[in-house]
Amino acid sequence: KAGVTQTPRYLIKTRGQQVTLSCSPISGHRSVSWYQQTPGQGLQFLFEYFSETQRNKGNFPGRFSGRQFSNSRSEMNVSTLELGDSALYLCASSTSSGRSYNEQFFGPGTRLTVL
Amino acid sequence: DAKTTQPNSMESNEEEPVHLPCNHSTISGTDYIHWYRQLPSQGPEYVIHGLTSNVNNRMASLAIAEDRKSSTLILHRATLRDAAVYYCIRLQGAQKLVFGQGTRLTINP
């Protein structure tokens, strides 16, 4: 079974631009979560989607948004990029359907550099 | 915030057991303890999780204190491939993992 895939793997943008990152979960997984990893703040939860609905949200500004499609693929968008948005963005999928927790499978991440 | 406390780094030798401690003194009765690890240049991967009793799987064992305020991840026989950052996580929401700084484990050959 293929793992979680993220595209692109590397991205360079300039301040003020916007960016869209893509995540394809493991087949059959309907929950997709996004995390940001920086050297200073570590791994931080952005949001989680299940069946095209945002189910959980972290403490990030509204410039960070996401969506999930009917095939469970997910995208996250960051508008008006700032230097501090430079990070590794990780996507994780799981079979979780509701109250119980199921282990999350992480992709390799997208390395975003904002100049 | 529901973070846990772990040592910043630990070192061990290959083929020896490793005990990685974690403090979660404010844990509530229904919070699970999860462990993930992140190998260099990779996304995190699940290791193990538990609620009250000790748990074992093919990767590791998890020993949870009776008062549940601390736990220990045990790698029975460390290999060089176990060098990673290990995160002890108190589950906050169904699929929301709150990561701390983790423990960077170095394995000496």
Coordinates of C-alpha atoms in Angstrom, one line a residue:
Chain A
K1 CA 0.0 0.0 0.0
A2 CA 1.4 3.4 -0.9
G3 CA 2.2 5.8 1.9
V4 CA 1.2 9.4 2.3
T5 CA 2.5 11.5 -0.6
Q6 CA 3.0 15.2 -0.5
T7 CA 3.7 17.6 -3.4
P8 CA 5.8 19.5 -4.1
R9 CA 8.6 18.3 -1.9
Y10 CA 10.4 21.7 -2.0
L11 CA 9.1 25.1 -2.7
I12 CA 10.6 28.6 -2.7
K13 CA 8.3 31.7 -2.6
T14 CA 8.7 35.3 -1.8
R15 CA 7.0 37.4 0.8
G16 CA 3.4 38.3 0.0
Q17 CA 2.8 35.4 -2.4
Q18 CA 0.5 32.6 -1.7
V19 CA 1.2 28.9 -1.8
T20 CA -0.9 25.6 -2.1
L21 CA 0.5 22.3 -0.8
S22 CA -1.1 19.0 -1.7
C23 CA -1.4 15.8 0.3
S24 CA -2.7 12.4 -0.9
P25 CA -3.5 10.1 2.0
I26 CA -3.1 6.4 2.2
S27 CA -5.9 4.7 0.4
G28 CA -8.9 4.2 2.6
H29 CA -7.9 6.9 5.1
R30 CA -10.4 9.6 5.5
S31 CA -8.8 11.7 8.1
V32 CA -6.0 14.1 7.0
S33 CA -4.1 16.4 9.4
W34 CA -1.5 19.1 8.7
Y35 CA 1.4 20.1 10.9
Q36 CA 4.0 22.8 10.7
Q37 CA 7.6 22.0 11.8
T38 CA 10.1 24.8 12.5
P39 CA 13.4 24.7 14.5
G40 CA 12.1 27.2 16.9
Q41 CA 8.5 26.0 17.6
G42 CA 8.9 22.3 16.7
L43 CA 5.9 20.4 15.4
Q44 CA 2.6 22.3 15.6
F45 CA -0.9 21.1 14.7
L46 CA -2.6 23.2 11.9
F47 CA -5.9 21.5 11.3
E48 CA -7.6 18.2 10.6
Y49 CA -10.1 17.3 7.9
F50 CA -12.5 14.3 7.8
S51 CA -15.1 13.7 5.1
E52 CA -14.4 17.2 3.6
T53 CA -15.1 18.9 6.9
Q54 CA -12.6 20.6 9.2
R55 CA -12.8 18.8 12.5
N56 CA -10.0 20.3 14.5
K57 CA -8.1 23.5 14.3
G58 CA -4.8 24.7 15.8
N59 CA -3.8 28.2 16.8
F60 CA -2.7 29.6 13.4
P61 CA -3.9 32.8 11.8
G62 CA -6.5 32.8 9.1
R63 CA -3.9 33.0 6.4
F64 CA -3.6 29.3 6.8
S65 CA -6.5 27.4 5.4
G66 CA -7.2 24.0 4.0
R67 CA -9.7 21.8 2.3
Q68 CA -10.4 18.2 1.7
F69 CA -11.9 16.7 -1.5
S70 CA -14.3 13.8 -1.8
N71 CA -11.4 11.4 -2.6
S72 CA -9.8 12.4 0.8
R73 CA -7.0 14.3 -0.9
S74 CA -6.3 17.5 0.9
E75 CA -4.7 20.8 0.2
M76 CA -3.5 23.6 2.5
N77 CA -3.1 27.2 1.4
V78 CA -1.0 29.9 3.0
S79 CA -1.8 33.4 1.7
T80 CA 0.3 36.6 2.1
L81 CA 3.4 34.6 3.0
E82 CA 5.8 35.9 5.7
L83 CA 9.4 34.9 6.4
G84 CA 8.3 33.1 9.4
D85 CA 6.2 30.7 7.4
S86 CA 9.4 29.0 6.2
A87 CA 9.0 25.5 7.5
L88 CA 8.5 21.8 6.8
Y89 CA 4.8 21.2 6.3
L90 CA 3.7 17.7 7.2
C91 CA 0.6 15.9 6.3
A92 CA -0.7 12.8 8.1
S93 CA -3.5 10.5 7.4
S94 CA -5.4 8.0 9.5
T95 CA -8.4 5.7 9.5
S96 CA -10.0 7.6 12.4
S97 CA -13.7 8.1 11.9
G98 CA -14.7 9.9 15.1
R99 CA -14.1 9.7 18.8
S100 CA -11.4 7.1 18.9
Y101 CA -7.8 7.8 18.0
N102 CA -6.0 5.9 15.3
E103 CA -2.3 6.2 14.6
Q104 CA -1.4 8.8 12.1
F105 CA 0.9 8.0 9.1
F106 CA 3.0 11.0 8.1
G107 CA 4.2 11.9 4.7
P108 CA 7.8 13.2 4.0
G109 CA 6.7 16.8 4.1
T110 CA 7.0 19.9 1.9
R111 CA 9.9 22.2 2.6
L112 CA 8.7 25.8 2.1
T113 CA 11.2 28.6 2.0
V114 CA 10.0 32.1 2.0
L115 CA 12.5 34.8 0.8
Chain B
D1 CA -1.4 23.4 26.9
A2 CA -1.3 19.6 27.3
K3 CA 2.5 19.2 26.7
T4 CA 4.7 16.6 28.4
T5 CA 8.3 16.9 29.8
Q6 CA 11.1 14.9 28.3
P7 CA 14.9 15.2 28.6
N8 CA 16.4 17.1 25.6
S9 CA 18.8 14.3 24.7
M10 CA 20.0 10.9 25.6
E11 CA 22.7 8.6 24.5
S12 CA 23.0 4.9 24.5
N13 CA 25.1 2.1 22.9
E14 CA 24.1 -0.3 20.2
E15 CA 22.4 -3.5 21.3
E16 CA 21.7 -2.1 24.8
P17 CA 18.3 -1.3 26.2
V18 CA 17.1 2.3 26.2
H19 CA 14.7 3.8 28.6
L20 CA 13.2 7.1 27.5
P21 CA 11.3 8.9 30.3
C22 CA 8.3 11.2 30.0
N23 CA 6.5 13.3 32.6
H24 CA 2.9 14.1 32.3
S25 CA 1.9 15.1 35.8
T26 CA -1.3 16.9 34.8
I27 CA -2.8 14.1 32.7
S28 CA -6.5 13.4 33.0
G29 CA -8.1 10.1 33.4
T30 CA -9.0 9.6 29.8
D31 CA -5.9 10.9 28.1
Y32 CA -3.8 8.3 26.2
I33 CA 0.0 8.6 26.1
H34 CA 1.4 8.2 22.6
W35 CA 4.9 8.0 21.4
Y36 CA 6.1 8.9 17.9
R37 CA 9.6 9.2 16.6
Q38 CA 11.1 11.2 13.8
L39 CA 14.1 9.8 12.0
P40 CA 16.4 12.3 10.2
S41 CA 14.8 13.9 7.1
Q42 CA 11.6 12.0 7.6
G43 CA 8.1 12.6 8.9
P44 CA 7.2 11.3 12.4
E45 CA 6.2 7.6 12.7
Y46 CA 4.0 6.0 15.3
V47 CA 5.7 3.9 17.9
I48 CA 3.2 2.9 20.6
H49 CA 0.4 4.2 22.8
G50 CA -1.3 3.2 26.1
L51 CA -3.7 4.3 28.8
T52 CA -3.1 2.6 32.1
S53 CA -1.3 -0.7 31.7
N54 CA 2.0 -1.6 30.1
V55 CA 1.9 -2.2 26.4
N56 CA 4.2 -4.1 24.1
N57 CA 4.6 -4.2 20.3
R58 CA 7.2 -5.2 17.8
M59 CA 9.0 -1.8 18.1
A60 CA 9.0 -1.1 21.8
S61 CA 7.4 -1.4 25.2
L62 CA 5.6 1.3 27.1
A63 CA 5.6 1.3 30.9
I64 CA 3.0 3.7 32.5
A65 CA 3.3 4.5 36.2
E66 CA 0.5 3.5 38.5
D67 CA -0.5 7.2 39.1
R68 CA -0.2 7.8 35.3
K69 CA 2.0 10.9 35.9
S70 CA 4.9 9.5 34.1
S71 CA 5.8 6.8 31.5
T72 CA 8.8 5.2 30.0
L73 CA 9.4 4.1 26.4
I74 CA 11.7 1.0 26.3
L75 CA 13.7 0.0 23.3
H76 CA 14.9 -3.4 24.3
R77 CA 17.9 -3.6 22.0
A78 CA 18.8 -0.4 20.3
T79 CA 20.2 -0.3 16.8
L80 CA 21.7 2.6 14.9
R81 CA 18.4 2.9 13.0
D82 CA 16.7 3.9 16.3
A83 CA 18.6 7.2 16.4
A84 CA 15.8 9.7 16.2
V85 CA 13.9 12.3 18.1
Y86 CA 11.3 10.6 20.3
Y87 CA 8.1 12.5 21.2
C88 CA 5.9 11.6 24.1
I89 CA 2.4 13.0 23.4
R90 CA -0.6 13.4 25.6
L91 CA -3.6 13.1 23.3
Q92 CA -5.6 16.3 23.4
G93 CA -8.3 15.7 20.8
A94 CA -9.2 12.7 18.7
Q95 CA -6.7 13.4 16.0
K96 CA -4.8 16.4 17.4
L97 CA -1.3 15.6 18.4
V98 CA 0.4 18.2 20.6
F99 CA 4.2 17.6 20.2
G100 CA 6.7 18.9 22.7
Q101 CA 10.5 19.2 22.0
G102 CA 11.1 15.5 22.3
T103 CA 14.2 13.6 23.2
R104 CA 17.0 13.3 20.7
L105 CA 18.4 9.8 21.0
T106 CA 21.9 9.1 19.9
I107 CA 23.1 5.5 19.5
N108 CA 26.8 4.8 19.6
P109 CA 28.1 1.9 17.6

